[in-house]
PDB file of C-alpha atoms in Angstrom:
ATOM      1  CA  GLU A   1     -53.823 -93.329  42.725  1.00  0.00           C
ATOM      2  CA  VAL A   2     -53.961 -89.391  43.792  1.00  0.00           C
ATOM      3  CA  GLN A   3     -50.524 -88.338  44.498  1.00  0.00           C
ATOM      4  CA  LEU A   4     -49.614 -84.362  45.522  1.00  0.00           C
ATOM      5  CA  VAL A   5     -45.809 -83.812  45.954  1.00  0.00           C
ATOM      6  CA  GLU A   6     -44.153 -80.630  47.002  1.00  0.00           C
ATOM      7  CA  SER A   7     -41.605 -78.945  46.191  1.00  0.00           C
ATOM      8  CA  GLY A   8     -39.711 -75.751  46.262  1.00  0.00           C
ATOM      9  CA  GLY A   9     -38.926 -75.369  49.805  1.00  0.00           C
ATOM     10  CA  GLY A  10     -35.566 -74.368  51.988  1.00  0.00           C
ATOM     11  CA  LEU A  11     -33.621 -71.984  54.017  1.00  0.00           C
ATOM     12  CA  VAL A  12     -34.470 -67.704  53.447  1.00  0.00           C
ATOM     13  CA  GLN A  13     -34.035 -64.730  54.733  1.00  0.00           C
ATOM     14  CA  PRO A  14     -36.417 -62.345  56.298  1.00  0.00           C
ATOM     15  CA  GLY A  15     -37.707 -60.416  53.687  1.00  0.00           C
ATOM     16  CA  GLY A  16     -36.877 -63.073  50.928  1.00  0.00           C
ATOM     17  CA  SER A  17     -39.022 -65.362  48.452  1.00  0.00           C
ATOM     18  CA  LEU A  18     -39.690 -68.455  47.646  1.00  0.00           C
ATOM     19  CA  ARG A  19     -41.784 -70.078  45.072  1.00  0.00           C
ATOM     20  CA  LEU A  20     -43.156 -73.469  45.805  1.00  0.00           C
ATOM     21  CA  SER A  21     -44.946 -76.193  43.721  1.00  0.00           C
ATOM     22  CA  CYS A  22     -47.166 -79.433  43.889  1.00  0.00           C
ATOM     23  CA  GLU A  23     -47.417 -81.705  41.188  1.00  0.00           C
ATOM     24  CA  ALA A  24     -50.819 -83.677  40.897  1.00  0.00           C
ATOM     25  CA  SER A  25     -51.399 -86.708  39.270  1.00  0.00           C
ATOM     26  CA  GLY A  26     -54.347 -89.270  39.826  1.00  0.00           C
ATOM     27  CA  PHE A  27     -57.405 -87.374  39.017  1.00  0.00           C
ATOM     28  CA  SER A  28     -58.624 -83.898  37.141  1.00  0.00           C
ATOM     29  CA  PHE A  29     -56.582 -81.644  38.658  1.00  0.00           C
ATOM     30  CA  SER A  30     -58.234 -79.201  36.054  1.00  0.00           C
ATOM     31  CA  SER A  31     -61.654 -79.203  37.665  1.00  0.00           C
ATOM     32  CA  THR A  32     -60.367 -78.882  41.269  1.00  0.00           C
ATOM     33  CA  TRP A  33     -60.046 -76.417  44.153  1.00  0.00           C
ATOM     34  CA  MET A  34     -56.671 -76.643  45.580  1.00  0.00           C
ATOM     35  CA  HIS A  35     -55.365 -75.789  49.626  1.00  0.00           C
ATOM     36  CA  TRP A  36     -52.214 -75.085  50.849  1.00  0.00           C
ATOM     37  CA  VAL A  37     -52.047 -75.439  54.504  1.00  0.00           C
ATOM     38  CA  ARG A  38     -48.916 -74.856  56.607  1.00  0.00           C
ATOM     39  CA  GLN A  39     -47.135 -76.509  59.950  1.00  0.00           C
ATOM     40  CA  VAL A  40     -45.268 -75.374  62.182  1.00  0.00           C
ATOM     41  CA  PRO A  41     -43.295 -78.489  62.554  1.00  0.00           C
ATOM     42  CA  GLY A  42     -44.891 -79.748  66.187  1.00  0.00           C
ATOM     43  CA  LYS A  43     -47.840 -77.568  65.768  1.00  0.00           C
ATOM     44  CA  GLY A  44     -51.026 -77.183  64.922  1.00  0.00           C
ATOM     45  CA  LEU A  45     -52.778 -77.159  60.786  1.00  0.00           C
ATOM     46  CA  VAL A  46     -53.158 -73.374  59.625  1.00  0.00           C
ATOM     47  CA  TRP A  47     -55.098 -72.672  56.149  1.00  0.00           C
ATOM     48  CA  VAL A  48     -53.047 -70.722  53.727  1.00  0.00           C
ATOM     49  CA  ALA A  49     -54.983 -70.084  50.499  1.00  0.00           C
ATOM     50  CA  LEU A  50     -57.110 -72.132  48.027  1.00  0.00           C
ATOM     51  CA  ILE A  51     -57.677 -71.350  44.105  1.00  0.00           C
ATOM     52  CA  LYS A  52     -61.093 -72.957  43.047  1.00  0.00           C
ATOM     53  CA  SER A  53     -61.069 -74.686  38.848  1.00  0.00           C
ATOM     54  CA  ASP A  54     -62.334 -70.912  37.772  1.00  0.00           C
ATOM     55  CA  GLY A  55     -59.034 -69.380  39.257  1.00  0.00           C
ATOM     56  CA  THR A  56     -60.912 -67.503  41.680  1.00  0.00           C
ATOM     57  CA  THR A  57     -58.524 -67.275  44.877  1.00  0.00           C
ATOM     58  CA  ILE A  58     -58.720 -66.920  48.524  1.00  0.00           C
ATOM     59  CA  TYR A  59     -56.454 -65.987  51.559  1.00  0.00           C
ATOM     60  CA  ALA A  60     -55.806 -66.106  54.829  1.00  0.00           C
ATOM     61  CA  ASP A  61     -55.456 -62.416  56.531  1.00  0.00           C
ATOM     62  CA  SER A  62     -51.780 -63.638  57.578  1.00  0.00           C
ATOM     63  CA  VAL A  63     -50.333 -64.049  54.023  1.00  0.00           C
ATOM     64  CA  ARG A  64     -53.241 -62.166  51.969  1.00  0.00           C
ATOM     65  CA  GLY A  65     -51.015 -59.567  49.846  1.00  0.00           C
ATOM     66  CA  ARG A  66     -47.431 -61.521  50.064  1.00  0.00           C
ATOM     67  CA  PHE A  67     -48.487 -65.042  49.056  1.00  0.00           C
ATOM     68  CA  THR A  68     -49.974 -65.874  45.610  1.00  0.00           C
ATOM     69  CA  ILE A  69     -51.407 -69.028  44.701  1.00  0.00           C
ATOM     70  CA  SER A  70     -52.148 -69.989  41.492  1.00  0.00           C
ATOM     71  CA  ARG A  71     -52.120 -73.228  39.189  1.00  0.00           C
ATOM     72  CA  ASP A  72     -50.934 -74.315  35.580  1.00  0.00           C
ATOM     73  CA  ASN A  73     -53.700 -76.912  34.337  1.00  0.00           C
ATOM     74  CA  ALA A  74     -52.025 -77.964  31.653  1.00  0.00           C
ATOM     75  CA  LYS A  75     -48.899 -79.366  33.832  1.00  0.00           C
ATOM     76  CA  ASN A  76     -51.084 -80.086  36.465  1.00  0.00           C
ATOM     77  CA  THR A  77     -49.078 -78.441  39.053  1.00  0.00           C
ATOM     78  CA  LEU A  78     -50.344 -75.917  41.539  1.00  0.00           C
ATOM     79  CA  HIS A  79     -48.059 -72.989  43.104  1.00  0.00           C
ATOM     80  CA  LEU A  80     -47.597 -70.776  46.108  1.00  0.00           C
ATOM     81  CA  GLN A  81     -45.446 -67.276  45.503  1.00  0.00           C
ATOM     82  CA  MET A  82     -44.296 -65.986  49.050  1.00  0.00           C
ATOM     83  CA  ASN A  83     -43.096 -62.840  48.545  1.00  0.00           C
ATOM     84  CA  SER A  84     -41.745 -60.913  51.856  1.00  0.00           C
ATOM     85  CA  LEU A  85     -41.341 -63.682  54.251  1.00  0.00           C
ATOM     86  CA  ARG A  86     -41.379 -63.424  57.797  1.00  0.00           C
ATOM     87  CA  ALA A  87     -40.133 -66.215  60.444  1.00  0.00           C
ATOM     88  CA  GLU A  88     -43.178 -66.841  61.510  1.00  0.00           C
ATOM     89  CA  ASP A  89     -44.181 -68.334  58.012  1.00  0.00           C
ATOM     90  CA  THR A  90     -41.647 -70.952  59.074  1.00  0.00           C
ATOM     91  CA  ALA A  91     -43.532 -74.285  58.412  1.00  0.00           C
ATOM     92  CA  VAL A  92     -44.068 -77.460  56.637  1.00  0.00           C
ATOM     93  CA  TYR A  93     -46.461 -76.607  53.476  1.00  0.00           C
ATOM     94  CA  HIS A  94     -48.935 -78.766  52.182  1.00  0.00           C
ATOM     95  CA  CYS A  95     -51.188 -78.791  49.101  1.00  0.00           C
ATOM     96  CA  ALA A  96     -54.092 -80.686  49.296  1.00  0.00           C
ATOM     97  CA  ARG A  97     -56.982 -81.310  47.325  1.00  0.00           C
ATOM     98  CA  ASP A  98     -60.673 -80.240  48.192  1.00  0.00           C
ATOM     99  CA  TRP A  99     -63.525 -82.395  48.062  1.00  0.00           C
ATOM    100  CA  PHE A 100     -67.366 -81.271  48.592  1.00  0.00           C
ATOM    101  CA  HIS A 101     -65.893 -79.078  51.056  1.00  0.00           C
ATOM    102  CA  ALA A 102     -63.354 -81.427  52.505  1.00  0.00           C
ATOM    103  CA  ILE A 103     -59.752 -81.966  52.107  1.00  0.00           C
ATOM    104  CA  ASP A 104     -59.260 -85.811  51.219  1.00  0.00           C
ATOM    105  CA  TYR A 105     -55.576 -85.844  49.987  1.00  0.00           C
ATOM    106  CA  TRP A 106     -52.233 -83.717  51.705  1.00  0.00           C
ATOM    107  CA  GLY A 107     -49.122 -83.900  50.168  1.00  0.00           C
ATOM    108  CA  GLN A 108     -46.441 -84.887  52.519  1.00  0.00           C
ATOM    109  CA  GLY A 109     -45.188 -80.987  52.924  1.00  0.00           C
ATOM    110  CA  THR A 110     -42.001 -79.249  52.116  1.00  0.00           C
ATOM    111  CA  LEU A 111     -40.196 -77.215  55.063  1.00  0.00           C
ATOM    112  CA  VAL A 112     -39.911 -73.599  54.438  1.00  0.00           C
ATOM    113  CA  THR A 113     -37.536 -71.948  57.161  1.00  0.00           C
ATOM    114  CA  VAL A 114     -37.159 -68.131  57.310  1.00  0.00           C
ATOM    115  CA  SER A 115     -34.276 -67.438  59.070  1.00  0.00           C
ATOM    116  CA  SER A 116     -31.082 -64.937  58.406  1.00  0.00           C
TER     117      SER A 116
ATOM    118  CA  ASP B   1     -62.657 -66.351  62.348  1.00  0.00           C
ATOM    119  CA  VAL B   2     -64.681 -69.676  63.444  1.00  0.00           C
ATOM    120  CA  VAL B   3     -62.673 -70.979  66.453  1.00  0.00           C
ATOM    121  CA  MET B   4     -62.886 -74.498  66.323  1.00  0.00           C
ATOM    122  CA  THR B   5     -62.349 -75.819  70.041  1.00  0.00           C
ATOM    123  CA  GLN B   6     -61.358 -79.793  70.797  1.00  0.00           C
ATOM    124  CA  THR B   7     -61.396 -81.211  73.852  1.00  0.00           C
ATOM    125  CA  PRO B   8     -59.358 -82.830  76.015  1.00  0.00           C
ATOM    126  CA  LEU B   9     -56.324 -81.721  74.214  1.00  0.00           C
ATOM    127  CA  SER B  10     -55.149 -84.965  75.419  1.00  0.00           C
ATOM    128  CA  SER B  11     -56.398 -88.709  75.329  1.00  0.00           C
ATOM    129  CA  PRO B  12     -54.613 -91.400  76.851  1.00  0.00           C
ATOM    130  CA  VAL B  13     -56.559 -94.562  75.858  1.00  0.00           C
ATOM    131  CA  THR B  14     -56.041 -98.270  76.641  1.00  0.00           C
ATOM    132  CA  LEU B  15     -56.289-100.789  73.647  1.00  0.00           C
ATOM    133  CA  GLY B  16     -59.672-101.754  72.704  1.00  0.00           C
ATOM    134  CA  GLN B  17     -61.290 -99.198  75.182  1.00  0.00           C
ATOM    135  CA  PRO B  18     -63.273 -96.254  73.474  1.00  0.00           C
ATOM    136  CA  ALA B  19     -61.961 -92.857  72.580  1.00  0.00           C
ATOM    137  CA  SER B  20     -64.121 -89.545  72.245  1.00  0.00           C
ATOM    138  CA  ILE B  21     -63.379 -86.343  71.268  1.00  0.00           C
ATOM    139  CA  SER B  22     -65.608 -83.544  71.041  1.00  0.00           C
ATOM    140  CA  CYS B  23     -65.300 -80.323  68.870  1.00  0.00           C
ATOM    141  CA  ARG B  24     -67.399 -76.951  69.591  1.00  0.00           C
ATOM    142  CA  SER B  25     -67.045 -73.899  66.869  1.00  0.00           C
ATOM    143  CA  SER B  26     -67.671 -70.323  67.871  1.00  0.00           C
ATOM    144  CA  GLN B  27     -70.548 -70.492  64.999  1.00  0.00           C
ATOM    145  CA  SER B  28     -72.974 -72.622  63.710  1.00  0.00           C
ATOM    146  CA  LEU B  29     -71.407 -74.698  60.760  1.00  0.00           C
ATOM    147  CA  VAL B  30     -74.806 -74.802  59.035  1.00  0.00           C
ATOM    148  CA  HIS B  31     -73.925 -73.658  55.699  1.00  0.00           C
ATOM    149  CA  SER B  32     -76.469 -71.318  52.796  1.00  0.00           C
ATOM    150  CA  ASP B  33     -76.818 -75.233  51.468  1.00  0.00           C
ATOM    151  CA  GLY B  34     -78.170 -76.287  54.278  1.00  0.00           C
ATOM    152  CA  ASN B  35     -74.942 -78.779  54.767  1.00  0.00           C
ATOM    153  CA  THR B  36     -72.322 -78.667  57.569  1.00  0.00           C
ATOM    154  CA  TYR B  37     -69.231 -79.219  56.860  1.00  0.00           C
ATOM    155  CA  LEU B  38     -66.984 -80.287  59.783  1.00  0.00           C
ATOM    156  CA  SER B  39     -64.894 -83.185  58.939  1.00  0.00           C
ATOM    157  CA  TRP B  40     -62.439 -84.712  60.945  1.00  0.00           C
ATOM    158  CA  LEU B  41     -58.354 -85.762  60.123  1.00  0.00           C
ATOM    159  CA  GLN B  42     -55.932 -87.834  61.310  1.00  0.00           C
ATOM    160  CA  GLN B  43     -52.500 -87.183  61.731  1.00  0.00           C
ATOM    161  CA  ARG B  44     -50.042 -90.366  62.222  1.00  0.00           C
ATOM    162  CA  PRO B  45     -46.434 -89.120  63.437  1.00  0.00           C
ATOM    163  CA  GLY B  46     -44.485 -88.266  60.878  1.00  0.00           C
ATOM    164  CA  GLN B  47     -47.456 -88.756  57.965  1.00  0.00           C
ATOM    165  CA  PRO B  48     -49.588 -85.927  56.506  1.00  0.00           C
ATOM    166  CA  PRO B  49     -53.527 -85.882  57.772  1.00  0.00           C
ATOM    167  CA  ARG B  50     -55.584 -88.187  56.327  1.00  0.00           C
ATOM    168  CA  LEU B  51     -59.436 -87.571  55.990  1.00  0.00           C
ATOM    169  CA  LEU B  52     -61.564 -89.696  58.275  1.00  0.00           C
ATOM    170  CA  ILE B  53     -64.880 -88.070  58.113  1.00  0.00           C
ATOM    171  CA  TYR B  54     -66.805 -85.468  56.626  1.00  0.00           C
ATOM    172  CA  LYS B  55     -70.256 -83.696  56.583  1.00  0.00           C
ATOM    173  CA  ILE B  56     -70.366 -84.623  60.137  1.00  0.00           C
ATOM    174  CA  SER B  57     -70.573 -88.708  60.040  1.00  0.00           C
ATOM    175  CA  ASN B  58     -69.574 -89.648  56.787  1.00  0.00           C
ATOM    176  CA  ARG B  59     -66.427 -91.992  57.047  1.00  0.00           C
ATOM    177  CA  PHE B  60     -64.192 -91.705  53.676  1.00  0.00           C
ATOM    178  CA  SER B  61     -63.449 -94.403  51.458  1.00  0.00           C
ATOM    179  CA  GLY B  62     -61.063 -96.611  53.741  1.00  0.00           C
ATOM    180  CA  VAL B  63     -61.781 -95.875  57.039  1.00  0.00           C
ATOM    181  CA  PRO B  64     -62.829 -98.095  58.977  1.00  0.00           C
ATOM    182  CA  ASP B  65     -65.843 -98.541  60.638  1.00  0.00           C
ATOM    183  CA  ARG B  66     -64.860 -97.725  64.581  1.00  0.00           C
ATOM    184  CA  PHE B  67     -64.764 -94.277  63.438  1.00  0.00           C
ATOM    185  CA  SER B  68     -67.801 -92.627  63.459  1.00  0.00           C
ATOM    186  CA  GLY B  69     -68.591 -88.749  63.687  1.00  0.00           C
ATOM    187  CA  SER B  70     -72.152 -87.274  65.426  1.00  0.00           C
ATOM    188  CA  GLY B  71     -72.967 -83.519  66.255  1.00  0.00           C
ATOM    189  CA  ALA B  72     -74.555 -80.785  64.694  1.00  0.00           C
ATOM    190  CA  GLY B  73     -74.934 -76.870  64.888  1.00  0.00           C
ATOM    191  CA  THR B  74     -71.677 -76.124  66.944  1.00  0.00           C
ATOM    192  CA  ASP B  75     -71.202 -79.493  68.882  1.00  0.00           C
ATOM    193  CA  PHE B  76     -69.816 -81.783  67.404  1.00  0.00           C
ATOM    194  CA  THR B  77     -67.994 -85.873  68.249  1.00  0.00           C
ATOM    195  CA  LEU B  78     -65.398 -88.146  66.800  1.00  0.00           C
ATOM    196  CA  LYS B  79     -65.759 -91.510  68.463  1.00  0.00           C
ATOM    197  CA  ILE B  80     -63.265 -94.279  67.925  1.00  0.00           C
ATOM    198  CA  SER B  81     -65.393 -97.517  69.026  1.00  0.00           C
ATOM    199  CA  ARG B  82     -62.410 -99.850  70.099  1.00  0.00           C
ATOM    200  CA  VAL B  83     -58.757 -97.657  70.153  1.00  0.00           C
ATOM    201  CA  GLU B  84     -56.426-100.010  67.911  1.00  0.00           C
ATOM    202  CA  ALA B  85     -52.587 -99.166  67.957  1.00  0.00           C
ATOM    203  CA  GLU B  86     -52.800 -97.459  64.746  1.00  0.00           C
ATOM    204  CA  ASP B  87     -55.151 -95.162  66.070  1.00  0.00           C
ATOM    205  CA  VAL B  88     -52.230 -93.464  67.685  1.00  0.00           C
ATOM    206  CA  GLY B  89     -51.713 -90.177  66.262  1.00  0.00           C
ATOM    207  CA  VAL B  90     -53.102 -86.549  66.673  1.00  0.00           C
ATOM    208  CA  TYR B  91     -56.894 -85.527  65.770  1.00  0.00           C
ATOM    209  CA  TYR B  92     -58.130 -82.418  64.178  1.00  0.00           C
ATOM    210  CA  CYS B  93     -61.466 -81.165  63.010  1.00  0.00           C
ATOM    211  CA  MET B  94     -62.144 -78.850  60.423  1.00  0.00           C
ATOM    212  CA  GLN B  95     -64.572 -76.220  59.489  1.00  0.00           C
ATOM    213  CA  ALA B  96     -65.092 -75.564  55.759  1.00  0.00           C
ATOM    214  CA  THR B  97     -68.407 -73.688  56.037  1.00  0.00           C
ATOM    215  CA  GLN B  98     -66.571 -70.234  56.147  1.00  0.00           C
ATOM    216  CA  PHE B  99     -63.838 -68.689  54.794  1.00  0.00           C
ATOM    217  CA  PRO B 100     -60.760 -68.990  56.400  1.00  0.00           C
ATOM    218  CA  ARG B 101     -61.014 -73.193  57.108  1.00  0.00           C
ATOM    219  CA  THR B 102     -59.912 -73.300  60.472  1.00  0.00           C
ATOM    220  CA  PHE B 103     -58.670 -76.423  62.136  1.00  0.00           C
ATOM    221  CA  GLY B 104     -59.258 -76.989  66.064  1.00  0.00           C
ATOM    222  CA  GLN B 105     -56.058 -77.688  68.118  1.00  0.00           C
ATOM    223  CA  GLY B 106     -55.795 -81.256  67.712  1.00  0.00           C
ATOM    224  CA  THR B 107     -56.142 -83.504  70.164  1.00  0.00           C
ATOM    225  CA  LYS B 108     -53.109 -86.240  70.705  1.00  0.00           C
ATOM    226  CA  VAL B 109     -54.393 -89.635  71.032  1.00  0.00           C
ATOM    227  CA  GLU B 110     -52.159 -92.415  72.642  1.00  0.00           C
ATOM    228  CA  ILE B 111     -52.002 -95.880  74.520  1.00  0.00           C
ATOM    229  CA  LYS B 112     -51.823 -95.918  78.333  1.00  0.00           C
TER     230      LYS B 112
END
């Protein structure tokens, strides 16, 4: 069974940093592209970043230069390092699995709140 | 960026009746490999999204056959042949032909 479990969310001040993690199980993590997608509660889905199996990374314009997606294949874990956080980064962050250019499995998400 | 526009944004439906959601992209979603990477997701209240349909019309594993997808190029449709109570939620189209991946605004399906 595919499982994705995020952690690391919380309250952080504007300009601060946070590191999200996503533990994956039930599939071959190292050979799978992985995404981060965020959602303001009650609002729509917004794609954040992708990391391919070869380590290539792609970012949304809104986070490029501030966020870094990475993976630890030995620990089946996906990360999102978020720096220079802004109020508009407040959202639930989901990690999600890419499957032939669709996103087939999503974690429950972890809430990030950027506020003073 | 490819803009995905869904209509309607809200769809009150009677149980057992059909529902239809339209999704239009600002650019053709035909990839250079010949595939069209348009998918549909369902998000039930309090749950993460769930994949229903991929590459326009292919039902994902475990998805009931009352869900169907169609379309081509820039115009796509998700149909529910007979709405059941468990279908209540928000439905999103998503394009994966280009980066950044983009989603429609979401269509809320509720029971009348």
